[in-house]
Coordinates of C-alpha atoms and ligand atoms in Angstrom, one line a residue:
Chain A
X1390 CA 43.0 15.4 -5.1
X1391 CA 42.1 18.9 -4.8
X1392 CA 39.4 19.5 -1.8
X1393 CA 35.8 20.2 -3.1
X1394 CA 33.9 23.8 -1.9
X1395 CA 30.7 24.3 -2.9
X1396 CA 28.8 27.5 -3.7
X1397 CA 25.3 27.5 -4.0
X1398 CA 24.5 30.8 -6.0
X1399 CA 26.3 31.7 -9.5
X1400 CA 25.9 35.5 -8.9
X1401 CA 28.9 37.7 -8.5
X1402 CA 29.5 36.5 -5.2
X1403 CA 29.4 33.3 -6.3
X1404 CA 31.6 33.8 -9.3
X1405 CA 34.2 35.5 -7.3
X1406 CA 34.4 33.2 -4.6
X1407 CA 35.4 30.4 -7.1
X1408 CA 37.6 32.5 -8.7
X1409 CA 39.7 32.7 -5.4
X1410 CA 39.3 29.5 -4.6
X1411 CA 40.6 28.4 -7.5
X1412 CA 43.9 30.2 -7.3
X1413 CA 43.9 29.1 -3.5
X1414 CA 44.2 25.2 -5.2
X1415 CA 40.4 24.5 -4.5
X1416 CA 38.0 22.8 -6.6
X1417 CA 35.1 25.3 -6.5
X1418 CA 31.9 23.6 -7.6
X1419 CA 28.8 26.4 -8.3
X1420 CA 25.2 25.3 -8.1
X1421 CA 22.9 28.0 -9.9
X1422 CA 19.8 27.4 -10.8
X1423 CA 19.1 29.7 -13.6
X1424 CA 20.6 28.9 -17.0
X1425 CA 23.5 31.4 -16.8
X1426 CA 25.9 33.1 -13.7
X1427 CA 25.6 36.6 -12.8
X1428 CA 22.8 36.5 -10.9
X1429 CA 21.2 40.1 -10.8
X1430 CA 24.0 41.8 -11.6
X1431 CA 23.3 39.9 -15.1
X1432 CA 20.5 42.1 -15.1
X1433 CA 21.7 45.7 -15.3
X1434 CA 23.5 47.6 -17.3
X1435 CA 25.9 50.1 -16.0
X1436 CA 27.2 49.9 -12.5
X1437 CA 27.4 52.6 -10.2
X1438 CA 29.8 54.6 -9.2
X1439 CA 32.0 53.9 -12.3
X1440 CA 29.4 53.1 -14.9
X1441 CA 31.1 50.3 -15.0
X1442 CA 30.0 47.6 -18.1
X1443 CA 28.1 44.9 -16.4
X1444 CA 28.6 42.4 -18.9
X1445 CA 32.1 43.3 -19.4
X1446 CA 32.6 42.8 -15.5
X1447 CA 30.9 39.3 -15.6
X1448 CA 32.4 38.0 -19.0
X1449 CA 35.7 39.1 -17.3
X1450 CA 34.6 37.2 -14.5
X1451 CA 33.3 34.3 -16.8
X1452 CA 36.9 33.9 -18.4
X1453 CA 38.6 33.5 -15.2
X1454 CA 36.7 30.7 -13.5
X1455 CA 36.9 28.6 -16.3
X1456 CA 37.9 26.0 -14.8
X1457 CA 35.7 25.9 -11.9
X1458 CA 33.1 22.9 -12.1
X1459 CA 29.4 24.7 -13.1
X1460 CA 25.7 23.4 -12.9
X1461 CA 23.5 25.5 -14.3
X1462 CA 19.8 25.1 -14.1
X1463 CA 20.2 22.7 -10.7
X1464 CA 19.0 23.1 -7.5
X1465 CA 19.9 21.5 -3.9
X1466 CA 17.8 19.0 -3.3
X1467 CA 19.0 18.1 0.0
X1468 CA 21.9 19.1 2.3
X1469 CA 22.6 16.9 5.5
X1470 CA 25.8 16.4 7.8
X1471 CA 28.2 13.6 7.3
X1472 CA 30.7 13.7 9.9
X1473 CA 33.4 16.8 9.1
X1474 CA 31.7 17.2 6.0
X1475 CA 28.7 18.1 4.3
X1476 CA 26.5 15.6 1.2
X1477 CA 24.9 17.7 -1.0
X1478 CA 22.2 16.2 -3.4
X1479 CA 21.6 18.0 -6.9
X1480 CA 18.1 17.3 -8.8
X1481 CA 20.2 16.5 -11.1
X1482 CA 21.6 13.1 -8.9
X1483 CA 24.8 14.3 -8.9
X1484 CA 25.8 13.6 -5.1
X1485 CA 29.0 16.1 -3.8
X1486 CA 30.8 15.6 -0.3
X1487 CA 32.5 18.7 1.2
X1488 CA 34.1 20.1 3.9
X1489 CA 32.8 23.6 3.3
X1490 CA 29.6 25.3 1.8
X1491 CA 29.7 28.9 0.3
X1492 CA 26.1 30.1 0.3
X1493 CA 26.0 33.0 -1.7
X1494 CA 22.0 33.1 -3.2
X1495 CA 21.5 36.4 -2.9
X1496 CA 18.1 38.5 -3.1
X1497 CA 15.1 38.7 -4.4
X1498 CA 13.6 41.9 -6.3
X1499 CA 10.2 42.8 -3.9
X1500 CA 7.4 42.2 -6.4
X1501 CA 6.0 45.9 -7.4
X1502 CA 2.6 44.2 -7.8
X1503 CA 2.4 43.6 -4.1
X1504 CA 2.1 47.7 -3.6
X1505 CA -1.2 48.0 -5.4
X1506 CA -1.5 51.4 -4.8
X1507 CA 1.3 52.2 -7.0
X1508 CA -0.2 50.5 -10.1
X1509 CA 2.7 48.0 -11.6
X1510 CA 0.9 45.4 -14.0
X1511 CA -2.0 47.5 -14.6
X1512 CA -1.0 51.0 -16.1
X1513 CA 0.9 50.8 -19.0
X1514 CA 3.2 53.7 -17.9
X1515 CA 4.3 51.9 -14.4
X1516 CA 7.6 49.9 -14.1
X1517 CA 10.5 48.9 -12.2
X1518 CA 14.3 49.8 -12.1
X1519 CA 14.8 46.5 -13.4
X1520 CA 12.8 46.8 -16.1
X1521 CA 14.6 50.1 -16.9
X1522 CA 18.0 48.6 -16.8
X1523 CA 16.8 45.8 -19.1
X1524 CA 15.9 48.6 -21.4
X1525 CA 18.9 50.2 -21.2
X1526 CA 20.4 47.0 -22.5
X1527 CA 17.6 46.7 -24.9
X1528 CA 15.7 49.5 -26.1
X1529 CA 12.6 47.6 -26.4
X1530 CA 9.9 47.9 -23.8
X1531 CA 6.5 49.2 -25.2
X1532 CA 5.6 51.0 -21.9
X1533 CA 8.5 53.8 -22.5
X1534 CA 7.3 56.4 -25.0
X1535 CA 9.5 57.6 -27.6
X1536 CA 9.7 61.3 -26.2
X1537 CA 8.7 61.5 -22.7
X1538 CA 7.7 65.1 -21.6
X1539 CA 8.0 63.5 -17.8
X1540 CA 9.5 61.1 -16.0
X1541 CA 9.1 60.1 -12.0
X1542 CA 11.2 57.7 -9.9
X1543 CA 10.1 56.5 -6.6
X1544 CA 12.2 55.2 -3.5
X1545 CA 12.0 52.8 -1.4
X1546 CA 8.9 50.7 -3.0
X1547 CA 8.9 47.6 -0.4
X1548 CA 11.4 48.6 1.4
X1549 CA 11.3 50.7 4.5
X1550 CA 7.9 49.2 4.6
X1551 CA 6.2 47.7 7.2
X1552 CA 3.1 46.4 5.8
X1553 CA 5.3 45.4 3.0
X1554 CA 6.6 43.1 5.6
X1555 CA 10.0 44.7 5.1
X1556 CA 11.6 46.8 7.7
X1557 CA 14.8 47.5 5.8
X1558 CA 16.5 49.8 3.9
X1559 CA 17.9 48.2 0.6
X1560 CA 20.6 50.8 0.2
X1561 CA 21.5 50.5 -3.3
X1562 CA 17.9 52.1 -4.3
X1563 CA 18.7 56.2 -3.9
X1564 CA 21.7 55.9 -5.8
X1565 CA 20.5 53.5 -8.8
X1566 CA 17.7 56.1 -8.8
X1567 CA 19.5 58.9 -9.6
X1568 CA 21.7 56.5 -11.8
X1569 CA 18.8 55.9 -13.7
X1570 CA 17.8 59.5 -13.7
X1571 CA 20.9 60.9 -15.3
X1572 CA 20.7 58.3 -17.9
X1573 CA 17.2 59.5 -18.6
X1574 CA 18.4 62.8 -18.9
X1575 CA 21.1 61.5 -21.5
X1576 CA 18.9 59.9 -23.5
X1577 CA 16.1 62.5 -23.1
X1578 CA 17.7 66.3 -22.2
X1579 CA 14.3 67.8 -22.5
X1580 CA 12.4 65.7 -20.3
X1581 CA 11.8 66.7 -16.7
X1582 CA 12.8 64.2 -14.3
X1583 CA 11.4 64.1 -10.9
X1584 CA 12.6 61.5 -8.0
X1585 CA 10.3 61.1 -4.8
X1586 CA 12.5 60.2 -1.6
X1587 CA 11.5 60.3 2.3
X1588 CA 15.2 60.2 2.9
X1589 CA 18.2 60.2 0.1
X1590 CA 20.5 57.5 1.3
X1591 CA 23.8 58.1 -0.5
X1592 CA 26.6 56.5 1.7
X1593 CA 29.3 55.2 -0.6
X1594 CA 32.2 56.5 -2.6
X1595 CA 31.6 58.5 -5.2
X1596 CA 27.7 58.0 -4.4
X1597 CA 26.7 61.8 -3.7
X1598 CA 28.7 63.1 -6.7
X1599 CA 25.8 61.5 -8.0
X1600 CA 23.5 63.6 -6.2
X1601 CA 25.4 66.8 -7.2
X1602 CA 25.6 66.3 -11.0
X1603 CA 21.8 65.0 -10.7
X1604 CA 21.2 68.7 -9.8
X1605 CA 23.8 70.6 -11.2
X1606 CA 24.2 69.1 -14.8
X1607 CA 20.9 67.5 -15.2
X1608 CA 18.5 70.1 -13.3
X1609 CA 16.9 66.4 -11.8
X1610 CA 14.3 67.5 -9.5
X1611 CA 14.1 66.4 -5.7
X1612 CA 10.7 65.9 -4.1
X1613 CA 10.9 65.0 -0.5
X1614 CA 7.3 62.8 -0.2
X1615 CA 6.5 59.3 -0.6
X1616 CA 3.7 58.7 -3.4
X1617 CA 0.7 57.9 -2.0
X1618 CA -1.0 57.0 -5.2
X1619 CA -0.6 56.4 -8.8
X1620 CA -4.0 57.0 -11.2
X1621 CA -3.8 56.7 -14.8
X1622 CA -5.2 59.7 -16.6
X1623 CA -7.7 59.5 -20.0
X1624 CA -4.7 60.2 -22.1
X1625 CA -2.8 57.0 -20.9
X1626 CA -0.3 58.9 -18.7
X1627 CA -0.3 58.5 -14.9
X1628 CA -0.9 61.5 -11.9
X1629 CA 1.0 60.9 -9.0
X1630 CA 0.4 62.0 -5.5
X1631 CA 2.3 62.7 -2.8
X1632 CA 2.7 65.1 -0.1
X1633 CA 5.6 68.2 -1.0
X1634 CA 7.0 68.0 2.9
X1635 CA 9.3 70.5 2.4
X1636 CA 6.8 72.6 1.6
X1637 CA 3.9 71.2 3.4
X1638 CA 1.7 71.2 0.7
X1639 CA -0.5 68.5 -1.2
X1640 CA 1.5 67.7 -4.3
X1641 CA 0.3 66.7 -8.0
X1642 CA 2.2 65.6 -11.0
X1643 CA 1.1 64.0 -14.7
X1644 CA 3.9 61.7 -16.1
X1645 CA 4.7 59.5 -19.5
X1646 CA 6.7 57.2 -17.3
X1647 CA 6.9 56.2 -13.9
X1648 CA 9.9 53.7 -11.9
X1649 CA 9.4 52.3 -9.0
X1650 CA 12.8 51.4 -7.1
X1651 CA 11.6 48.1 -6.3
X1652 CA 13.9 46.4 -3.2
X1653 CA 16.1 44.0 -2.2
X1654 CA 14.0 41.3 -0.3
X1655 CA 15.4 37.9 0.9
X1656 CA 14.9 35.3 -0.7
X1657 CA 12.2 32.6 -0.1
X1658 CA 14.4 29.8 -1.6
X1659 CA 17.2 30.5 0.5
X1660 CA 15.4 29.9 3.7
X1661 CA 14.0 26.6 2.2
X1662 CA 18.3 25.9 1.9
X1663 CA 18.5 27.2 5.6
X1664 CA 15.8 24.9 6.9
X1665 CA 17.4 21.6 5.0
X1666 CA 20.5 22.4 7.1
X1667 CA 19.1 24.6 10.5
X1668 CA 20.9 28.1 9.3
X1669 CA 19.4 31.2 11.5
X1670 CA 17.1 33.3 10.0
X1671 CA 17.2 37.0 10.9
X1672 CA 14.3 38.9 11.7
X1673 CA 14.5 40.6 8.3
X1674 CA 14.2 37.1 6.5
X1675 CA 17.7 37.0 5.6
X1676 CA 21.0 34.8 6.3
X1677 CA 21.6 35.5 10.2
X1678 CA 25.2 36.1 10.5
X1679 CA 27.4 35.0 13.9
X1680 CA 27.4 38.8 13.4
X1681 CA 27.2 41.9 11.9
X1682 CA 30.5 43.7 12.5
X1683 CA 33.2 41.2 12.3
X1684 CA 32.1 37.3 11.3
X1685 CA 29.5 38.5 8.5
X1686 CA 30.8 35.0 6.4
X1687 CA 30.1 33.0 9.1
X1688 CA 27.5 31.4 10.3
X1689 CA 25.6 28.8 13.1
X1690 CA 27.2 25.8 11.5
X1691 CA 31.1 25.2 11.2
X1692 CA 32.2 24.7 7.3
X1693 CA 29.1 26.7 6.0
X1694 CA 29.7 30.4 5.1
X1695 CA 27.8 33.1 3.7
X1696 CA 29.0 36.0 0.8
X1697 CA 26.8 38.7 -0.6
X1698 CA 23.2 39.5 -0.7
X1699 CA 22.1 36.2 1.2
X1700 CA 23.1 38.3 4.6
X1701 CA 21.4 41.5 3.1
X1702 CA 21.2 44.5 1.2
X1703 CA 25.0 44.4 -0.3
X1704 CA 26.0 46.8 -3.3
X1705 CA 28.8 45.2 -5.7
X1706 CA 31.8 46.1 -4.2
X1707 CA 30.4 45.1 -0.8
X1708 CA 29.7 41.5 -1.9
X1709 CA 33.0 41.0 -4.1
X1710 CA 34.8 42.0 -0.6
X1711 CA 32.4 39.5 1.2
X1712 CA 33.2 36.6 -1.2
X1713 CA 37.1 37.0 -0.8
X1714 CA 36.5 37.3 3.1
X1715 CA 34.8 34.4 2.8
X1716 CA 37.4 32.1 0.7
X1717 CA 39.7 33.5 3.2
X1718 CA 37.7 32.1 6.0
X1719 CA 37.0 28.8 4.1
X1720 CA 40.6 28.5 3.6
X1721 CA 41.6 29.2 7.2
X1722 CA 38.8 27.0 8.6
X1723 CA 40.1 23.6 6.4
X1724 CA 43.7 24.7 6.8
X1725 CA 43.8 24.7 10.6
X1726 CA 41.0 21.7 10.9
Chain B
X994 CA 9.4 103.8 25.1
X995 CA 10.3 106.2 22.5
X996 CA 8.2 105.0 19.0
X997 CA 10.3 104.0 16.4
X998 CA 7.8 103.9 13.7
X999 CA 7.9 100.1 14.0
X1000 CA 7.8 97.1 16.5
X1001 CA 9.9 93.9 17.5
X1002 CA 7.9 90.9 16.2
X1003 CA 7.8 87.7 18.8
X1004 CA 10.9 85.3 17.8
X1005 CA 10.2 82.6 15.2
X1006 CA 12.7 80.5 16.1
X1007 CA 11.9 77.3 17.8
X1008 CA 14.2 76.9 21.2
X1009 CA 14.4 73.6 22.2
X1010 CA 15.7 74.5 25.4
X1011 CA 12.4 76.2 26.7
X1012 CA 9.8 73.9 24.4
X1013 CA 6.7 72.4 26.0
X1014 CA 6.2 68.8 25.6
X1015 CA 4.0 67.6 27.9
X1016 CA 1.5 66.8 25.3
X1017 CA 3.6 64.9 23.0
X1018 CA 4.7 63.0 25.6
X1019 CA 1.0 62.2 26.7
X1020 CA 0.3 61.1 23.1
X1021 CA 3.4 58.8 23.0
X1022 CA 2.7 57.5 26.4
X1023 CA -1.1 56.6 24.9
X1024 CA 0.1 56.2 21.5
X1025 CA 3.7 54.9 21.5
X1026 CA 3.8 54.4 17.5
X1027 CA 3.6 58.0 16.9
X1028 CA 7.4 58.3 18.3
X1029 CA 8.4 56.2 14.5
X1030 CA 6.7 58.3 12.4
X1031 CA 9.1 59.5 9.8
X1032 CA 7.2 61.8 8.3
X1033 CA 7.0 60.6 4.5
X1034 CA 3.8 62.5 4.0
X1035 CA 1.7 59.9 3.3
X1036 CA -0.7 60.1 5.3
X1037 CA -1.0 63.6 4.5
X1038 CA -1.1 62.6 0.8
X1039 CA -3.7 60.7 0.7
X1040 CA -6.0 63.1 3.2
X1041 CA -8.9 63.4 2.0
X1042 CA -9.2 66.7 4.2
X1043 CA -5.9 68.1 2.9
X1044 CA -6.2 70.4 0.1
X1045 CA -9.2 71.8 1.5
X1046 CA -8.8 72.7 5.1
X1047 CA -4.6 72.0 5.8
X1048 CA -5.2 69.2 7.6
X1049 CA -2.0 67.0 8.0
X1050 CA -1.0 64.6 10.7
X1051 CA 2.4 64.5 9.7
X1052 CA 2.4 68.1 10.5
X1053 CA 0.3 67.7 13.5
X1054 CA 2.7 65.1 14.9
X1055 CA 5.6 67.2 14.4
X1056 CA 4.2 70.4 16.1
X1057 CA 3.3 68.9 18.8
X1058 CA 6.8 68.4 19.5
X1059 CA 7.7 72.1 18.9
X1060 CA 4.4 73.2 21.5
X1061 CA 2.3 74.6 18.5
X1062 CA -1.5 74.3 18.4
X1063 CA -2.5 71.6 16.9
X1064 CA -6.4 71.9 16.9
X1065 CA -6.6 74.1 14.3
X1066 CA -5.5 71.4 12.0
X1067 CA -7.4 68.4 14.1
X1068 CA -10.6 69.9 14.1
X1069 CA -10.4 69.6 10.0
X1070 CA -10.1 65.7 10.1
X1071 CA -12.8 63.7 8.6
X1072 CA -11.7 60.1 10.1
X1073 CA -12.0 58.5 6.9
X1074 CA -8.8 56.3 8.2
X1075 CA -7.5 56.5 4.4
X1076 CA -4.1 57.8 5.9
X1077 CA -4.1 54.4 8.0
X1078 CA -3.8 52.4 4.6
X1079 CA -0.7 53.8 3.5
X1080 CA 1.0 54.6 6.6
X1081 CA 4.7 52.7 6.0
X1082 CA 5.4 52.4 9.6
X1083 CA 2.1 50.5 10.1
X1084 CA 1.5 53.9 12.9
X1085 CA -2.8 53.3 13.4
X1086 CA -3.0 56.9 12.6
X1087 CA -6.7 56.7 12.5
X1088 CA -6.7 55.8 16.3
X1089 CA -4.1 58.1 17.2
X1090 CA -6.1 61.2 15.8
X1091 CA -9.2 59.5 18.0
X1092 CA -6.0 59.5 21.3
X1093 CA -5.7 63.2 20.6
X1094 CA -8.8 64.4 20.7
X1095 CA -9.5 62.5 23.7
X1096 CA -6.2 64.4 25.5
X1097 CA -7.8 67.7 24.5
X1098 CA -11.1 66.9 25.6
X1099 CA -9.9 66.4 29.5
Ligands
FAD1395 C1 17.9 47.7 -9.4 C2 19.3 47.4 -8.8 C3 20.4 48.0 -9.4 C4 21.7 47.7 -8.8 N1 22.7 48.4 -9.3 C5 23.9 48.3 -8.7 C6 25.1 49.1 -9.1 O1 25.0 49.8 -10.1 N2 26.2 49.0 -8.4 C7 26.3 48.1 -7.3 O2 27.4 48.1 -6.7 N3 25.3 47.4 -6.9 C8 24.1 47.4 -7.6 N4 23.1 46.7 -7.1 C9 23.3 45.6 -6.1 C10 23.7 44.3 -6.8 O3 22.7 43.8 -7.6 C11 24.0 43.2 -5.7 O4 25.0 43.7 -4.9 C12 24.5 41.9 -6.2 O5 23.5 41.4 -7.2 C13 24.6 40.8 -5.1 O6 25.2 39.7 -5.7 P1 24.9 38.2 -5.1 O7 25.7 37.3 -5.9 O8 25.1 38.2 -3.6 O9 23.3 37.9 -5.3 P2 22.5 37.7 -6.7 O10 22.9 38.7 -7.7 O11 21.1 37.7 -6.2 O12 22.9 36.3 -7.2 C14 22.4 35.1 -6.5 C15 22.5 33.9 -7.5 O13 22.1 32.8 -6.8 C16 21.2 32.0 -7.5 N5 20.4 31.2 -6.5 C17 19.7 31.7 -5.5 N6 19.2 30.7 -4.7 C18 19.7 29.5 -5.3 C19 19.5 28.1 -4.9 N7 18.8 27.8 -3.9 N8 20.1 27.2 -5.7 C20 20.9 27.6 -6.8 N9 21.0 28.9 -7.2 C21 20.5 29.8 -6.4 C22 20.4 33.0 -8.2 O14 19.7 32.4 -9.3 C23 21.4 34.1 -8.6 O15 22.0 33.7 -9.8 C24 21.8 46.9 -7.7 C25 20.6 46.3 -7.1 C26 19.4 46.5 -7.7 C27 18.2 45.9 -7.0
SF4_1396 S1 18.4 53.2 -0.5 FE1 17.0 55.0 -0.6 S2 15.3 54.2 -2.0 FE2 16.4 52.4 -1.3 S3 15.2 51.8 0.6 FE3 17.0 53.1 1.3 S4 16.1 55.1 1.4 FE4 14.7 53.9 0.2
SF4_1397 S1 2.3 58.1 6.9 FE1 3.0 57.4 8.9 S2 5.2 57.7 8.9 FE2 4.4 58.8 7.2 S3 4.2 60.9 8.0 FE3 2.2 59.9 8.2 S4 2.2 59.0 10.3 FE4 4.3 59.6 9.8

């Protein structure tokens, strides 16, 4: 009989974890509790650096885990230790032994509404990168106009935030920013786009080409201030605020449409998972890892391992990498047990 | 010295090697927060002395570690605390601004 692994989590860390368990002769058995895998990544449209197809990534993804075992819509209910092995309790009563647990649950979006300030939920022109990607799969969201004579994009909104209770940096924000800008730009040439940064984080491959053709080819412009305040004007548009650093002086713009890079956060449900079973929590709310250099899949309890956004702020590639690592790990932990 | 018809103007440039920072180092020694400001420039954003009078503390925490005057700008503050609200790095800027004026005043 062909060992069960579990992976709580049916985003792409998920996903590709069972993939490679599969071929490893496993029988991967995801636990997600929305009604379909993806996770986030479900969410958006075109990944950076590529532009690759989200959908066409995940239905790709979709194809090749077929036979993995799926429960959709199910939660853990509890998680306890039995001898090498670990019972796992659905809501569903389906009970699962295991040797090993894959958490890969990922992040939460921060809630925009928390920032008050910024106005998300109560002018009409405010929203959020996600809401923007789900547009871009869409094209329907009342709050974009038809012909923007302004757009604005603001970084780091929760994150890099102490009062927001988040310390962090969630790393994919500057470039889906500029992402997002250059698609705006596509859609809308004559439209002046303007992105407010306190720092432009653009680390990866490929990432500050970005940056470049933002100026270059779409003449995006760089603002180096974090908004201090959204207002909504009397002809439904919304002034921003914010101070011009570079030049030292108080800055002012009116906009038809205004994103807020909302961050990656942890998320709540996963520490109610990490209680259940005494996982660490790091000081940033996420997955505490026996490390941060070398043993980011493991963690404080032999036979349960982590991939992807659970740990923290992780773009794609990073998390794919992570949930191979970790089948690797999984593999070499019940192989030499 | 012969006249030229013009005059060397005092260097600009700020020399790190010869810089002054006794009193930012009293400020961080009273105010250790002011050593994670990263000046976003919202404090300064939301001033409500800004536009008026030039008034910035992200400016002010910044020249104090290149030796400029900073009194000029203080002296413009209201106290209205509205750059402690959205201060990201929770700094009590507020308090610090009260810290400063009490290192000038000795
Ligand atoms: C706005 C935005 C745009 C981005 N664009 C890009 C991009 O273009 N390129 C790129 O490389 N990266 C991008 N990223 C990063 C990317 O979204 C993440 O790297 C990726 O989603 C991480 O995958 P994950 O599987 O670890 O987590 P998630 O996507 O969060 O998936 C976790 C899954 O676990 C499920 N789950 C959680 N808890 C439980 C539980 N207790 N029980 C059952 N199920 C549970 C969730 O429902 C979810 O389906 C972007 C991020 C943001 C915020
Ligand atoms: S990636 Fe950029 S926008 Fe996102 S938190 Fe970091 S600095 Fe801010
Ligand atoms: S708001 Fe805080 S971190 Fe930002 S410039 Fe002012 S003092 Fe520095």
């Amino acid at each position: 009989m062909k060992e069960n692994i579990v992976i709580i989590g049916g985003g792409i860390a998920g996903m590709e974890a069972a993939k490679q368990l599969l071929v490893l002769g496993y029988n991967p058995i995801i636990i997600e509790q929305q009604d379909h895998l993806g996770g986030h990544v479900s969410q958006w449209h075109k990944l950076f650096p590529d532009m690759t197809s989200s959908h066409e990534l995940l239905d790709g993804l979709s194809n090749q885990i077929k036979d993995a075992n799926v429960f959709l819509e199910t939660k853990v209910n509890s998680i306890n230790a039995l001898g090498d092995s670990y019972n796992v309790i659905l809501n569903n009563g389906v009970n699962i032994v295991a040797k090993a647990v894959l958490v890969a649950s990922g992040f939460h979006l921060f809630d925009a509404a928390k920032k008050e300030e910024y106005g998300y939920g109560v002018y009409d022109r405010v929203i959020t990168n996600a809401d923007l990607e789900a547009w871009f799969n869409k094209r329907a969201d009342a709050r974009i106009p038809e012909h923007p004579k302004a757009v604005g994009f603001v970084h780091c909104v929760g994150s890099r935030d102490l009062k927001a209770g988040n310390s962090q940096c969630s790393k994919v924000c500057c470039t889906t920013a500029i992402k997002q800008a250059i698609e705006i730009k596509e859609i809308f040439p004559e439209t002046e786009v303007y992105c407010f940064y306190m720092d432009l984080r653009l680390f990866g491959k490929k990432y500050e080409d970005f940056y470049i053709n933002a100026q270059r080819d779409f003449g995006v412009h760089f603002i180096r201030g974090r908004v201090s305040e959204v207002g909504e004007t009397i002809d439904n548009r919304v002034q921003v605020k914010a101070e011009d650093t570079l030049t030292g002086k108080p800055l002012k713009v009116t906009l038809d449409l205004l994103v807020l890079m909302s961050g990656m956060v942890c998320n709540p449900r996963t520490n109610e998972l990490a209680e259940m079973i005494g996982l660490n929590i790091d000081d940033d709310g996420f997955l505490k890892s026996k490390d941060n250099v070398y043993t980011i899949m493991e963690s404080n309890r032999p036979g349960i391992f982590y991939a992807g956004a659970c740990t923290g702020t992780k773009t794609v590639p990073e998390t794919v990498a992570e949930a191979r690592a970790a089948v690797l790990s999984i593999h070499h932990y019940l192989t030499q047990a | 010295m012969m006249d030229f018809g013009f005059s060397l103007s005092k260097s600009s440039t700020i020399n790190l090697d010869t810089v002054d920072t006794t009193l930012y180092k009293k400020l961080c020694d009273m105010e250790p927060d002011a050593r994670i400001c990263m000046s976003c420039g919202s404090c300064s954003a939301s001033c409500t002395a800004a536009s008026f009078s030039g008034m910035s503390l992200r400016k002010v925490i910044l020249a104090l570690q290149r030796d400029q005057d900073v009194r000029p700008m203080l002296s413009n503050c209201m106290l209205s605390g509205k750059c402690t609200m959205v201060c990201p790095r929770a700094i009590n800027t507020r308090h610090l601004i009260l810290t400063l004026y009490r290192i000038y005043d000795r």
